[in-house]
Structures are given as C-alpha cells and as structure tokens.
CSV table of C-alpha atoms in Angstrom, one decimal:
chain,number,residue,atom,x,y,z
A,1,UNK,CA,131.3,87.5,70.8
A,2,UNK,CA,128.0,86.5,73.1
A,3,UNK,CA,127.5,89.3,75.7
A,4,UNK,CA,126.6,88.7,79.0
A,5,UNK,CA,124.9,91.4,81.1
A,6,UNK,CA,127.5,92.6,83.9
A,7,UNK,CA,124.7,92.6,86.3
A,8,UNK,CA,124.3,88.9,86.0
A,9,UNK,CA,127.4,88.4,88.1
A,10,UNK,CA,126.2,90.6,91.1
A,11,UNK,CA,123.5,88.3,92.3
A,12,UNK,CA,122.5,88.2,95.7
A,13,UNK,CA,122.5,84.9,96.9
A,14,UNK,CA,124.3,81.6,96.7
A,15,UNK,CA,123.4,78.1,97.2
A,16,UNK,CA,125.2,75.6,99.1
A,17,UNK,CA,124.8,72.1,98.6
A,18,UNK,CA,126.3,69.5,100.8
A,19,UNK,CA,127.5,66.5,98.2
A,20,UNK,CA,127.7,64.0,101.4
A,21,UNK,CA,124.2,64.8,102.0
A,22,UNK,CA,122.3,65.3,98.8
A,23,UNK,CA,120.5,62.2,97.5
A,24,UNK,CA,119.5,63.8,94.5
A,25,UNK,CA,115.8,63.2,95.4
A,26,UNK,CA,115.2,66.3,93.0
A,27,UNK,CA,112.8,67.9,95.9
A,28,UNK,CA,114.6,71.5,95.2
A,29,UNK,CA,114.2,71.5,91.5
A,30,UNK,CA,110.2,70.6,92.0
A,31,UNK,CA,109.9,73.3,94.7
A,32,UNK,CA,111.8,76.3,93.0
A,33,UNK,CA,109.5,78.2,91.2
A,34,UNK,CA,112.7,80.2,89.8
A,35,UNK,CA,114.3,77.5,88.1
A,36,UNK,CA,117.5,77.8,90.3
A,37,UNK,CA,117.7,74.0,90.8
A,38,UNK,CA,118.2,71.7,87.9
A,39,UNK,CA,119.0,68.1,87.3
A,40,UNK,CA,121.6,67.8,85.0
A,41,UNK,CA,121.3,64.8,82.7
A,42,UNK,CA,124.8,64.5,81.7
A,43,UNK,CA,126.1,64.3,85.3
A,44,UNK,CA,123.1,62.6,86.6
A,45,UNK,CA,123.1,64.8,89.9
A,46,UNK,CA,120.6,68.2,90.9
A,47,UNK,CA,122.8,71.2,90.5
A,48,UNK,CA,121.7,75.1,91.2
A,49,UNK,CA,122.5,78.3,89.2
A,50,UNK,CA,122.9,80.8,91.8
A,51,UNK,CA,121.8,83.9,89.4
A,52,UNK,CA,118.4,82.8,89.8
A,53,UNK,CA,118.1,82.5,93.4
A,54,UNK,CA,116.0,85.0,95.0
A,55,UNK,CA,116.8,83.8,98.9
A,56,UNK,CA,112.9,82.3,99.7
A,57,UNK,CA,114.7,79.3,101.3
A,58,UNK,CA,111.7,76.9,100.3
A,59,UNK,CA,114.4,74.3,99.3
A,60,UNK,CA,116.2,74.8,102.4
A,61,UNK,CA,113.2,74.1,104.4
A,62,UNK,CA,112.1,71.1,102.6
A,63,UNK,CA,115.2,69.2,101.3
A,64,UNK,CA,114.6,66.0,103.6
A,65,UNK,CA,118.1,65.7,104.3
A,66,UNK,CA,119.4,69.4,105.3
A,67,UNK,CA,121.9,69.3,102.5
A,68,UNK,CA,121.1,72.7,101.7
A,69,UNK,CA,121.9,76.2,103.2
A,70,UNK,CA,120.9,79.8,101.6
A,71,UNK,CA,123.5,82.7,102.2
A,72,UNK,CA,124.5,86.2,100.9
A,73,UNK,CA,126.7,86.2,98.3
A,74,UNK,CA,129.8,87.4,100.4
A,75,UNK,CA,131.7,89.2,97.1
A,76,UNK,CA,131.3,92.7,97.3
A,77,UNK,CA,131.9,96.1,95.8
A,78,UNK,CA,134.5,98.5,97.3
A,79,UNK,CA,133.4,100.3,100.1
A,80,UNK,CA,131.6,103.6,99.5
A,81,UNK,CA,129.4,105.6,102.0
A,82,UNK,CA,127.7,107.2,98.5
A,83,UNK,CA,127.9,104.5,96.3
A,84,UNK,CA,126.5,101.6,98.3
A,85,UNK,CA,126.0,98.3,96.2
A,86,UNK,CA,122.7,98.8,95.8
A,87,UNK,CA,122.8,101.6,93.9
A,88,UNK,CA,125.3,100.1,91.7
A,89,UNK,CA,123.1,96.7,90.7
A,90,UNK,CA,120.0,99.3,90.3
A,91,UNK,CA,121.8,101.2,87.4
A,92,UNK,CA,123.2,98.1,86.1
A,93,UNK,CA,119.2,96.5,85.7
A,94,UNK,CA,118.2,99.9,84.4
A,95,UNK,CA,120.8,100.2,81.9
A,96,UNK,CA,120.0,96.8,80.8
A,97,UNK,CA,116.2,97.1,80.9
A,98,UNK,CA,115.3,100.8,80.2
A,99,UNK,CA,112.4,99.9,83.0
A,100,UNK,CA,111.0,101.2,86.4
A,101,UNK,CA,112.6,99.1,89.1
A,102,UNK,CA,110.1,96.8,90.9
A,103,UNK,CA,109.8,95.9,94.5
A,104,UNK,CA,107.7,93.8,96.8
A,105,UNK,CA,106.7,93.9,100.6
A,106,UNK,CA,107.7,96.8,102.9
A,107,UNK,CA,110.6,99.3,102.7
A,108,UNK,CA,113.8,97.9,104.0
A,109,UNK,CA,115.5,101.1,104.1
A,110,UNK,CA,117.6,102.3,107.2
A,111,UNK,CA,115.3,104.4,108.9
A,112,UNK,CA,115.0,104.5,112.7
A,113,UNK,CA,112.0,101.9,113.9
A,114,UNK,CA,110.3,103.8,116.4
A,115,UNK,CA,108.8,100.8,117.8
A,116,UNK,CA,111.9,99.7,119.3
A,117,UNK,CA,112.9,103.3,120.5
A,118,UNK,CA,109.4,103.4,123.0
A,119,UNK,CA,109.2,101.3,126.0
A,120,UNK,CA,106.5,100.5,128.2
A,121,UNK,CA,105.7,101.1,131.9
A,122,UNK,CA,105.0,98.4,134.6
A,123,UNK,CA,103.3,98.3,138.2
A,124,UNK,CA,105.3,98.1,141.2
A,125,UNK,CA,104.1,98.9,144.2
A,126,UNK,CA,102.0,101.4,144.5
A,127,UNK,CA,99.8,100.3,141.8
A,128,UNK,CA,99.9,96.8,141.7
A,129,UNK,CA,99.5,94.6,138.7
A,130,UNK,CA,97.2,92.3,137.5
A,131,UNK,CA,97.4,88.4,136.8
A,132,UNK,CA,95.6,87.9,133.7
A,133,UNK,CA,95.3,84.3,134.4
A,134,UNK,CA,93.2,84.7,137.3
A,135,UNK,CA,91.5,88.6,136.7
A,136,UNK,CA,89.5,88.9,133.9
A,137,UNK,CA,90.7,91.3,130.8
A,138,UNK,CA,88.8,93.2,128.5
A,139,UNK,CA,90.3,93.6,124.8
A,140,UNK,CA,87.4,94.0,123.4
A,141,UNK,CA,87.3,97.2,120.9
A,142,UNK,CA,84.5,99.2,118.9
A,143,UNK,CA,85.3,101.0,115.8
A,144,UNK,CA,83.1,104.1,114.9
A,145,UNK,CA,81.9,107.4,116.0
A,146,UNK,CA,81.5,107.6,119.4
A,147,UNK,CA,78.9,110.4,121.0
A,148,UNK,CA,80.3,113.4,123.1
A,149,UNK,CA,77.9,111.9,125.6
A,150,UNK,CA,75.4,109.7,126.7
A,151,UNK,CA,71.8,110.7,127.3
A,152,UNK,CA,69.5,108.6,129.6
A,153,UNK,CA,66.2,109.0,130.6
A,154,UNK,CA,64.5,106.9,133.8
A,155,UNK,CA,61.0,106.6,134.0
A,156,UNK,CA,59.0,106.6,137.4
A,157,UNK,CA,59.7,102.8,137.6
A,158,UNK,CA,63.3,103.4,137.5
A,159,UNK,CA,63.7,101.9,134.3
A,160,UNK,CA,66.7,103.6,132.1
A,161,UNK,CA,66.4,104.0,128.3
A,162,UNK,CA,69.1,105.4,126.2
A,163,UNK,CA,68.0,108.4,124.2
A,164,UNK,CA,71.3,109.2,122.3
A,165,UNK,CA,71.2,107.4,118.8
A,166,UNK,CA,74.4,105.5,118.1
A,167,UNK,CA,76.3,105.1,115.4
A,168,UNK,CA,77.0,101.8,113.8
A,169,UNK,CA,80.3,100.3,115.2
A,170,UNK,CA,82.6,97.1,114.1
A,171,UNK,CA,83.2,94.9,117.3
A,172,UNK,CA,86.7,93.4,117.8
A,173,UNK,CA,87.5,90.6,120.3
A,174,UNK,CA,90.9,91.5,120.0
A,175,UNK,CA,92.5,94.7,118.3
A,176,UNK,CA,94.2,93.0,115.7
A,177,UNK,CA,93.1,92.8,112.0
A,178,UNK,CA,94.3,91.4,108.6
A,179,UNK,CA,95.2,93.8,106.4
A,180,UNK,CA,93.6,94.9,103.0
A,181,UNK,CA,95.5,92.3,100.7
A,182,UNK,CA,93.6,92.0,97.3
A,183,UNK,CA,92.2,89.0,95.4
A,184,UNK,CA,94.3,88.5,92.7
A,185,UNK,CA,97.8,89.7,94.1
A,186,UNK,CA,97.0,86.8,96.5
A,187,UNK,CA,95.3,83.9,95.9
A,188,UNK,CA,91.8,82.5,97.0
A,189,UNK,CA,93.0,80.0,99.5
A,190,UNK,CA,94.7,83.0,101.7
A,191,UNK,CA,91.2,84.7,101.1
A,192,UNK,CA,89.3,82.2,102.5
A,193,UNK,CA,91.9,81.6,105.6
A,194,UNK,CA,91.9,84.9,106.6
A,195,UNK,CA,88.1,85.0,106.6
A,196,UNK,CA,88.0,82.0,108.5
A,197,UNK,CA,90.5,82.9,111.1
A,198,UNK,CA,88.9,86.0,111.7
A,199,UNK,CA,85.7,84.7,112.3
A,200,UNK,CA,87.3,82.2,114.9
A,201,UNK,CA,89.1,85.1,116.9
A,202,UNK,CA,86.2,87.8,116.7
A,203,UNK,CA,87.9,89.8,114.5
A,204,UNK,CA,87.6,91.4,110.6
A,205,UNK,CA,89.8,90.7,107.6
A,206,UNK,CA,89.4,93.5,104.8
A,207,UNK,CA,89.1,92.3,101.2
A,208,UNK,CA,91.5,95.0,99.7
A,209,UNK,CA,90.6,96.5,96.4
A,210,UNK,CA,89.8,93.1,94.1
A,211,UNK,CA,86.4,92.7,95.4
A,212,UNK,CA,84.8,89.6,97.4
A,213,UNK,CA,84.3,86.2,95.9
A,214,UNK,CA,80.9,85.2,95.9
A,215,UNK,CA,81.8,82.3,98.1
A,216,UNK,CA,82.9,84.6,100.7
A,217,UNK,CA,80.0,86.3,101.6
A,218,UNK,CA,78.9,84.1,104.5
A,219,UNK,CA,81.6,85.5,106.3
A,220,UNK,CA,80.3,88.7,106.1
A,221,UNK,CA,80.4,89.7,109.4
A,222,UNK,CA,83.9,89.6,109.7
A,223,UNK,CA,84.6,91.2,106.6
A,224,UNK,CA,85.3,94.9,105.6
A,225,UNK,CA,85.0,95.7,101.9
A,226,UNK,CA,87.1,98.1,100.2
A,227,UNK,CA,86.3,100.6,97.8
A,228,UNK,CA,89.4,102.0,95.6
A,229,UNK,CA,90.2,103.7,92.8
A,230,UNK,CA,89.8,101.1,90.2
A,231,UNK,CA,86.3,100.3,91.4
A,232,UNK,CA,87.3,96.3,90.7
A,233,UNK,CA,84.3,94.4,92.3
A,234,UNK,CA,82.3,97.1,93.7
A,235,UNK,CA,78.5,96.9,93.0
A,236,UNK,CA,75.3,97.0,95.9
A,237,UNK,CA,75.5,93.6,96.9
A,238,UNK,CA,79.0,93.6,97.7
A,239,UNK,CA,78.4,96.9,99.6
A,240,UNK,CA,76.1,95.7,101.9
A,241,UNK,CA,78.0,92.3,102.5
A,242,UNK,CA,80.6,93.4,105.0
A,243,UNK,CA,80.5,95.3,108.7
A,244,UNK,CA,82.3,97.7,107.5
A,245,UNK,CA,83.5,100.1,103.9
A,246,UNK,CA,86.8,101.4,103.4
A,247,UNK,CA,88.0,103.8,101.1
A,248,UNK,CA,91.2,103.6,99.8
A,249,UNK,CA,92.8,106.8,98.8
A,250,UNK,CA,96.3,105.8,99.7
A,251,UNK,CA,98.7,102.9,100.4
A,252,UNK,CA,101.9,103.3,102.3
A,253,UNK,CA,104.0,101.7,100.2
A,254,UNK,CA,103.3,103.7,97.3
A,255,UNK,CA,101.8,107.1,98.5
A,256,UNK,CA,100.5,109.2,95.5
A,257,UNK,CA,100.0,106.2,92.7
A,258,UNK,CA,97.6,103.6,91.6
A,259,UNK,CA,98.1,100.0,91.1
A,260,UNK,CA,98.8,97.4,88.9
A,261,UNK,CA,97.6,93.6,88.8
A,262,UNK,CA,99.0,92.1,85.4
A,263,UNK,CA,96.8,90.2,83.2
A,264,UNK,CA,98.7,86.8,83.9
A,265,UNK,CA,97.1,87.0,87.6
A,266,UNK,CA,93.6,87.7,86.1
A,267,UNK,CA,92.2,83.9,85.9
A,268,UNK,CA,88.6,83.1,86.2
A,269,UNK,CA,87.6,83.6,89.7
A,270,UNK,CA,89.7,86.7,89.9
A,271,UNK,CA,88.1,87.8,86.3
A,272,UNK,CA,84.5,87.2,87.9
A,273,UNK,CA,85.0,89.2,91.2
A,274,UNK,CA,87.2,91.9,90.0
A,275,UNK,CA,84.9,92.3,86.9
A,276,UNK,CA,87.3,92.5,84.5
A,277,UNK,CA,88.2,90.3,81.4
A,278,UNK,CA,90.4,87.5,81.8
A,279,UNK,CA,93.9,87.7,81.4
A,280,UNK,CA,93.5,91.7,80.7
A,281,UNK,CA,95.7,94.0,83.4
A,282,UNK,CA,94.0,95.5,86.0
A,283,UNK,CA,94.6,99.1,86.7
A,284,UNK,CA,94.1,101.2,89.7
A,285,UNK,CA,94.6,105.0,88.6
A,286,UNK,CA,96.4,107.2,91.2
A,287,UNK,CA,93.4,109.6,92.2
A,288,UNK,CA,89.7,108.7,92.3
A,289,UNK,CA,88.3,110.5,89.4
A,290,UNK,CA,85.3,111.6,91.4
A,291,UNK,CA,87.6,112.7,94.4
A,292,UNK,CA,89.8,115.9,93.9
A,293,UNK,CA,88.9,118.0,97.6
A,294,UNK,CA,87.1,117.2,100.9
A,295,UNK,CA,83.7,117.8,99.6
A,296,UNK,CA,84.0,115.5,97.1
A,297,UNK,CA,85.4,112.3,99.6
A,298,UNK,CA,82.6,113.6,101.8
A,299,UNK,CA,79.9,113.1,98.9
A,300,UNK,CA,81.4,109.7,98.4
A,301,UNK,CA,81.4,108.6,102.1
A,302,UNK,CA,77.7,109.6,102.4
A,303,UNK,CA,77.0,107.6,99.1
A,304,UNK,CA,78.4,104.8,100.3
A,305,UNK,CA,76.7,105.1,104.1
A,306,UNK,CA,73.5,105.4,101.8
A,307,UNK,CA,73.9,102.6,99.8
A,308,UNK,CA,74.6,100.4,102.7
A,309,UNK,CA,71.4,102.2,104.7
A,310,UNK,CA,73.7,103.7,107.7
A,311,UNK,CA,74.2,100.5,108.7
A,312,UNK,CA,77.7,100.1,108.9
A,313,UNK,CA,80.6,102.6,109.6
A,314,UNK,CA,83.0,103.9,106.6
A,315,UNK,CA,86.5,104.1,106.8
A,316,UNK,CA,89.3,106.3,105.0
A,317,UNK,CA,92.5,104.7,104.2
A,318,UNK,CA,95.6,107.1,103.4
A,319,UNK,CA,98.9,106.8,103.7
A,320,UNK,CA,101.1,108.6,106.4
A,321,UNK,CA,102.6,111.5,104.4
A,322,UNK,CA,103.9,115.4,105.5
A,323,UNK,CA,100.8,116.8,107.0
A,324,UNK,CA,98.8,113.7,107.4
A,325,UNK,CA,97.0,115.2,110.9
A,326,UNK,CA,95.6,117.9,109.0
A,327,UNK,CA,94.3,115.4,105.9
A,328,UNK,CA,93.0,113.2,109.0
A,329,UNK,CA,91.1,116.5,110.2
A,330,UNK,CA,89.5,116.9,107.2
A,331,UNK,CA,88.5,113.2,106.5
A,332,UNK,CA,87.0,113.2,110.4
A,333,UNK,CA,85.3,116.5,109.2
A,334,UNK,CA,83.8,115.3,105.8
A,335,UNK,CA,82.1,112.4,108.1
A,336,UNK,CA,84.2,109.2,108.1
A,337,UNK,CA,83.5,107.1,110.8
A,338,UNK,CA,87.3,105.4,111.0
A,339,UNK,CA,90.8,107.0,109.6
A,340,UNK,CA,93.2,104.1,108.7
A,341,UNK,CA,97.0,105.3,108.5
A,342,UNK,CA,99.3,103.4,106.7
A,343,UNK,CA,103.1,103.8,107.2
A,344,UNK,CA,105.8,104.0,104.8
A,345,UNK,CA,106.5,100.2,105.9
A,346,UNK,CA,103.3,98.4,104.9
A,347,UNK,CA,103.8,96.3,102.6
A,348,UNK,CA,102.6,95.6,99.0
A,349,UNK,CA,102.5,93.2,96.2
A,350,UNK,CA,104.4,95.6,93.9
A,351,UNK,CA,105.4,98.9,93.9
A,352,UNK,CA,108.3,101.5,92.6
A,353,UNK,CA,111.0,100.7,94.4
A,354,UNK,CA,112.3,104.4,94.5
A,355,UNK,CA,108.7,105.4,95.8
A,356,UNK,CA,108.4,102.8,98.6
A,357,UNK,CA,111.8,103.7,99.7
A,358,UNK,CA,111.9,107.4,99.5
A,359,UNK,CA,107.8,108.8,100.1
A,360,UNK,CA,105.9,108.6,103.1
A,361,UNK,CA,106.5,108.8,107.3
A,362,UNK,CA,107.0,106.2,109.6
A,363,UNK,CA,103.4,105.0,111.1
A,364,UNK,CA,104.3,106.0,114.6
A,365,UNK,CA,105.0,109.5,114.0
A,366,UNK,CA,101.9,109.9,112.1
A,367,UNK,CA,99.7,108.1,114.4
A,368,UNK,CA,101.2,110.3,117.2
A,369,UNK,CA,100.3,113.2,115.3
A,370,UNK,CA,96.8,112.7,114.2
A,371,UNK,CA,95.6,110.9,117.5
A,372,UNK,CA,96.6,114.8,119.4
A,373,UNK,CA,95.5,116.7,116.4
A,374,UNK,CA,91.9,114.9,116.7
A,375,UNK,CA,91.7,115.5,120.2
A,376,UNK,CA,92.9,119.1,119.8
A,377,UNK,CA,90.4,120.0,117.7
A,378,UNK,CA,87.5,117.9,120.0
A,379,UNK,CA,86.7,115.7,117.5
A,380,UNK,CA,88.5,112.2,118.6
A,381,UNK,CA,85.4,110.9,119.2
A,382,UNK,CA,83.9,111.4,115.9
A,383,UNK,CA,86.2,108.7,114.4
A,384,UNK,CA,88.3,105.6,115.3
A,385,UNK,CA,91.8,105.6,114.4
A,386,UNK,CA,93.6,102.4,113.1
A,387,UNK,CA,97.3,102.2,112.4
A,388,UNK,CA,99.0,99.7,109.7
A,389,UNK,CA,102.6,99.5,108.0
A,390,UNK,CA,104.8,97.8,110.3
A,391,UNK,CA,103.2,96.3,113.1
A,392,UNK,CA,105.7,93.4,113.9
A,393,UNK,CA,104.6,91.8,117.3
A,394,UNK,CA,102.0,92.1,120.3
A,395,UNK,CA,104.2,94.8,121.8
A,396,UNK,CA,104.3,96.5,118.8
A,397,UNK,CA,100.2,96.6,119.0
A,398,UNK,CA,100.4,97.8,122.2
A,399,UNK,CA,102.5,101.0,122.0
A,400,UNK,CA,100.4,101.8,119.0
A,401,UNK,CA,97.2,101.9,121.2
A,402,UNK,CA,99.2,104.0,123.6
A,403,UNK,CA,99.7,106.4,120.6
A,404,UNK,CA,96.5,106.3,119.9
A,405,UNK,CA,95.4,103.8,118.0
A,406,UNK,CA,91.8,102.0,118.7
A,407,UNK,CA,93.0,98.8,116.7
A,408,UNK,CA,95.6,98.3,114.2
A,409,UNK,CA,96.1,96.3,110.7
A,410,UNK,CA,98.6,93.3,110.4
A,411,UNK,CA,99.2,92.0,106.7
A,412,UNK,CA,103.1,91.3,106.4
A,413,UNK,CA,103.1,89.3,109.4
A,414,UNK,CA,99.7,87.6,108.5
A,415,UNK,CA,101.9,86.5,105.2
A,416,UNK,CA,104.6,85.5,107.4
A,417,UNK,CA,102.4,83.3,109.7
A,418,UNK,CA,102.1,81.3,106.3
A,419,UNK,CA,105.1,80.8,105.6
A,420,UNK,CA,106.4,83.8,103.7
A,421,UNK,CA,109.9,84.9,103.9
A,422,UNK,CA,109.9,88.4,102.4
A,423,UNK,CA,112.1,88.0,99.6
A,424,UNK,CA,110.3,90.6,98.0
A,425,UNK,CA,109.5,89.4,94.6
A,426,UNK,CA,105.6,89.3,94.7
A,427,UNK,CA,105.4,90.7,91.6
A,428,UNK,CA,106.5,88.0,89.4
A,429,UNK,CA,103.7,85.8,90.3
A,430,UNK,CA,105.9,83.0,91.1
A,431,UNK,CA,105.6,83.1,95.2
A,432,UNK,CA,107.3,79.6,96.1
A,433,UNK,CA,105.1,79.1,99.2
A,434,UNK,CA,101.7,80.0,97.1
A,435,UNK,CA,101.2,83.1,98.5
A,436,UNK,CA,101.4,86.1,96.0
A,437,UNK,CA,100.1,83.6,92.8
A,438,UNK,CA,97.4,82.3,90.9
A,439,UNK,CA,99.3,79.6,89.5
A,440,UNK,CA,96.9,76.8,90.1
A,441,UNK,CA,100.5,74.5,91.1
A,442,UNK,CA,101.9,76.9,93.0
A,443,UNK,CA,98.6,77.9,94.7
A,444,UNK,CA,98.2,74.5,96.1
A,445,UNK,CA,100.8,74.7,98.4
A,446,UNK,CA,98.6,77.0,100.7
A,447,UNK,CA,96.1,74.8,102.6
A,448,UNK,CA,93.5,76.9,103.7
A,449,UNK,CA,92.6,74.5,106.6
A,450,UNK,CA,96.0,75.1,107.9
A,451,UNK,CA,96.5,78.4,106.9
A,452,UNK,CA,93.2,79.3,108.8
A,453,UNK,CA,94.7,77.5,111.9
A,454,UNK,CA,98.0,79.4,112.0
A,455,UNK,CA,96.7,82.7,111.7
A,456,UNK,CA,94.1,81.8,114.5
A,457,UNK,CA,97.3,80.9,116.8
A,458,UNK,CA,99.0,84.0,115.5
A,459,UNK,CA,96.4,86.6,117.2
A,460,UNK,CA,95.5,84.4,120.1
A,461,UNK,CA,99.1,84.2,121.2
A,462,UNK,CA,99.4,88.1,120.7
A,463,UNK,CA,96.2,88.5,122.5
A,464,UNK,CA,97.7,86.4,125.5
A,465,UNK,CA,100.9,88.8,125.4
A,466,UNK,CA,98.6,91.8,125.3
A,467,UNK,CA,96.8,90.9,128.3
A,468,UNK,CA,100.3,90.0,130.2
A,469,UNK,CA,101.4,93.5,129.2
A,470,UNK,CA,98.2,95.4,130.3
A,471,UNK,CA,98.2,93.2,133.4
A,472,UNK,CA,101.7,94.4,133.9
A,473,UNK,CA,100.9,97.9,133.9
A,474,UNK,CA,97.8,97.7,136.1
A,475,UNK,CA,95.1,98.3,133.3
A,476,UNK,CA,92.6,95.5,133.2
A,477,UNK,CA,91.1,96.7,129.5
A,478,UNK,CA,92.3,97.8,126.5
A,479,UNK,CA,90.1,100.8,126.6
A,480,UNK,CA,92.2,102.4,129.4
A,481,UNK,CA,95.6,102.0,127.4
A,482,UNK,CA,94.1,104.0,124.4
A,483,UNK,CA,96.2,107.2,124.3
A,484,UNK,CA,97.7,106.6,127.3
A,485,UNK,CA,101.3,107.9,126.3
A,486,UNK,CA,102.4,108.0,129.9
A,487,UNK,CA,102.7,104.7,129.5
A,488,UNK,CA,105.5,104.9,126.9
A,489,UNK,CA,109.2,106.3,127.5
A,490,UNK,CA,111.4,106.9,124.7
A,491,UNK,CA,115.2,105.7,124.6
A,492,UNK,CA,117.8,107.4,122.3
A,493,UNK,CA,115.4,109.9,120.6
A,494,UNK,CA,115.7,113.8,120.1
A,495,UNK,CA,113.8,116.4,121.6
A,496,UNK,CA,111.9,116.8,118.2
A,497,UNK,CA,111.1,113.2,118.0
A,498,UNK,CA,109.5,113.0,121.6
A,499,UNK,CA,108.0,115.9,120.9
A,500,UNK,CA,106.2,114.7,117.7
A,501,UNK,CA,105.2,111.1,119.2
A,502,UNK,CA,104.2,113.2,122.8
A,503,UNK,CA,106.1,111.0,125.2
A,504,UNK,CA,108.8,111.8,127.9
A,505,UNK,CA,112.2,110.3,127.9
A,506,UNK,CA,113.1,107.1,129.6
A,507,UNK,CA,114.4,108.2,133.5
A,508,UNK,CA,111.4,111.1,133.6
C-alpha cells in the first residue's frame, strides 16, 4: 500500500476558485513558483493543489478576473492549550524528515509588542504645537561618536575657529536606513533599488554580509558595508567603498548562530561578489574566529579604521539578548562609533524556527536599557545607537528615537514595500514576488526602477508623518526627541516593564 505522510493533510491554506469567474487563462499557473496551480489536460481546465499553497497571494493579486481567494484552512485540531496545532505539525514534519525546522522572516510568536503599549505626547495650551507645513522641521541625523564638549577659539578679529577634532559621521536626511540584507539572500535588482532609493532620499542602505557588487560602488556615499564572520566579499576596496563599516556579531532572528546561503543561490554575480565558487554553499560561522573577547573586538574595530584611513565610522551589530546593555557598554569602550541592536522580531532569509521564536528579547526593552546604561556610565556621546528588528511604521520610528535610538533600520518593511507578503519561505529560493530568489525568471518580477520608486515613496511618507508627530509634540527637530522618554507613556504594562522602558504609565 502506498504510504502518504500524515502531515500532507495538515496544510495551512486553501485555494478557492470561483468557476463562474475563472476563464482558464493560466496566469496563476505561470505565476505560482510552488506549482500549486496546474492545467489539467484531461479536463481542459485549471486546477489547484492546496497542499502546495504557501499563502503568498500572488495568484490572487494577478488573477485578471478576481476568481481566486486564498484563505486559512478552516479544519483544525482539537483545542488544547499546551499542544497547539503548530507543535503537532512540527512534530509530524520532523518525524517524516529528521531535519531542523527552517523559517523565514521575523518571529510570529505571541510576545507583547511594546510599540503598541506606548503612546506619544501632544502639545495643547502652554506648549503650542508646530505646523510642519508652515515652519521648518529638521530630521537630519548624524551617526558616529560625538565630542563631550567643543573647544572654540576666537582671534582678535572676532573670527571663531573650531579646535575640537570631530569623528567621521554618517549624515542622514531621515533617521531611517535600509537594513542589512545580503546579495544572494535577496537578488541584485533589490540591492540596486535600495541603493538608488537611499541616494534619492539622502539615507543609506546596508550591504549585508554578502559583499558589494562592483556595479554598485558608485552608490558608495549611501552605503554601509558589512563585515561578518564569513568575511564574504571583504577586501580593501570594499572597506573603502562606503560611508561606514559594520561588524556583524549577531542577528536578532538567530542570535548565537551563523548563516548558510545554499549553493543553489550562488550564481555568477553572487560568486564574483562573495568570492566563493559558483554553486558552493556559503557558510558563515557562528562566531568570528578572531573575536573571543572585547579586546579581540577592539583589535578588529581599529584594524578596520586603519584600513579605511579613519575616514568612516565603524559600527558593531549585536542581537538583543540578556545583558545586552553590558555588552553594548563594552562595545563602545572598545572604540565602536555606532552600536546596532537587532531585536528578536528581526527578519531573516533562513533560521532554525526554534531559535527564531525562542531566543533573544524585543528591541524595545533592549534599546531602552542600552541607552540608559550608556548614559549612566557617561559614554552615551561616544557612540550612536541604531535600533532594528520589528520597525513597522513611522510611529515605531518616533517611539524608538524617544527611547534613545539615533536612527532605525527597516528590513521587513523594505521588502513589504516591493510586494512581500511574509509567506516565510525565503529559504526555498522560490520567492513568487522575485525578492528572495536568484532564479532568473523569478528575479525579473522585481523591476529596479519601480522598486526604487516604491522605497523612496515609503521613506518620504514616513518622513512626513514623523514631522507631523514631532510638530504635534511641539518639537521642531528629531534631535529634541532623542532619548526624551517623557514624551512616552505606557498602557497596560507592569511596573517592571515600565521601569525597564524608563517611562511612566498613561495618566501620570
């Protein structure tokens, strides 16, 4: 008897096809990279296989007659608070495969989203609000170490001269950057789109750990280059190509482990950029094998500063974990100009599901503690703080800056802007929207001109909303909001949570 895995019957989605609207045009067949739709020659009609549907909604979006509807499968297991359906399905899968469960994008677990538990202040009578349409608003941000004080000398003719030597800075017209997503994990069209959008909007994008393709060096003034444990694509010209260098120690979606780009994604361009053979797996070790202490990190920081002739700031990216404040303090004392903190909801192309959903802490708690620790130690001016991992809208940006961030990274929001529906199958290389794939046919679905325009529109819209919120608080610059937690109030939070965030409860 032919055995069928029991897990095959427990798929997540159902495809509803309206027979009165479907014209058998085969658009869904061509668009589905998972072969959930197919043309039945015997019946001469388009059919579908629900077990292959991943819920990306591309067929539904492109159906010319709106004949398709993708929905969650209504059938479910017997209710059990301990053994929720996801655990049953995971065990069935692993019993069939004997493998590690992989997942893409950020963690979907039901842990409080603290952005939604914080509310912003607004001016009323005694502190009038500001109309951003009629009065100037300043969103410009500088990332890098700042002097504790400025020394200025004035000569007998009244001419003033700055005597304090300033550290190199990254200048941002908006406090939002495109997060690190490596070339290979996403395709060249998206990297080009991020570079062009960052240039247009006066911000930067991060190359991620896959290096920088030579055709994108012209966007260097809007690029942060990343150095990760695998050292893919790292060479002297690369280190000098951008306006900043970031050492990736950890990632919010998978703290404590490395990365793995399958050989199927290593095509000619990725091979050339990452400096690995075509078709070979690109493995990033869990640790940097030259970093086993803060002193080792200090050596790498200054080696990179030396290589870049001390012309650009050096950042260190860590995952938001327990004791993150103490770790950040050590990083600043080791000479980092920027500390990037990536929360547990940060996205990824691939991570073990158990690690993604159970390791790390939310960015809101980590950010507040790092900012306070650096202030308490009197070293906050020595480094900027960048928050990442779960930034969904302009209000999240404003709240992050009020908690102490100088700027934020957006990764998942960047991908959503160009069509991503968070189906979470990035690791398969079959992204139906042409994002997390290097398949030539699928990659063409992302037009870099259109994608760049969408990303520019997103930052422009968020910038306008940030100005409106600042004006409503009676502030005319983002600098006045940074670390100003008195502009935040908590709702439905415990005393411990309020204490960690450093904010008062609403009504106080």
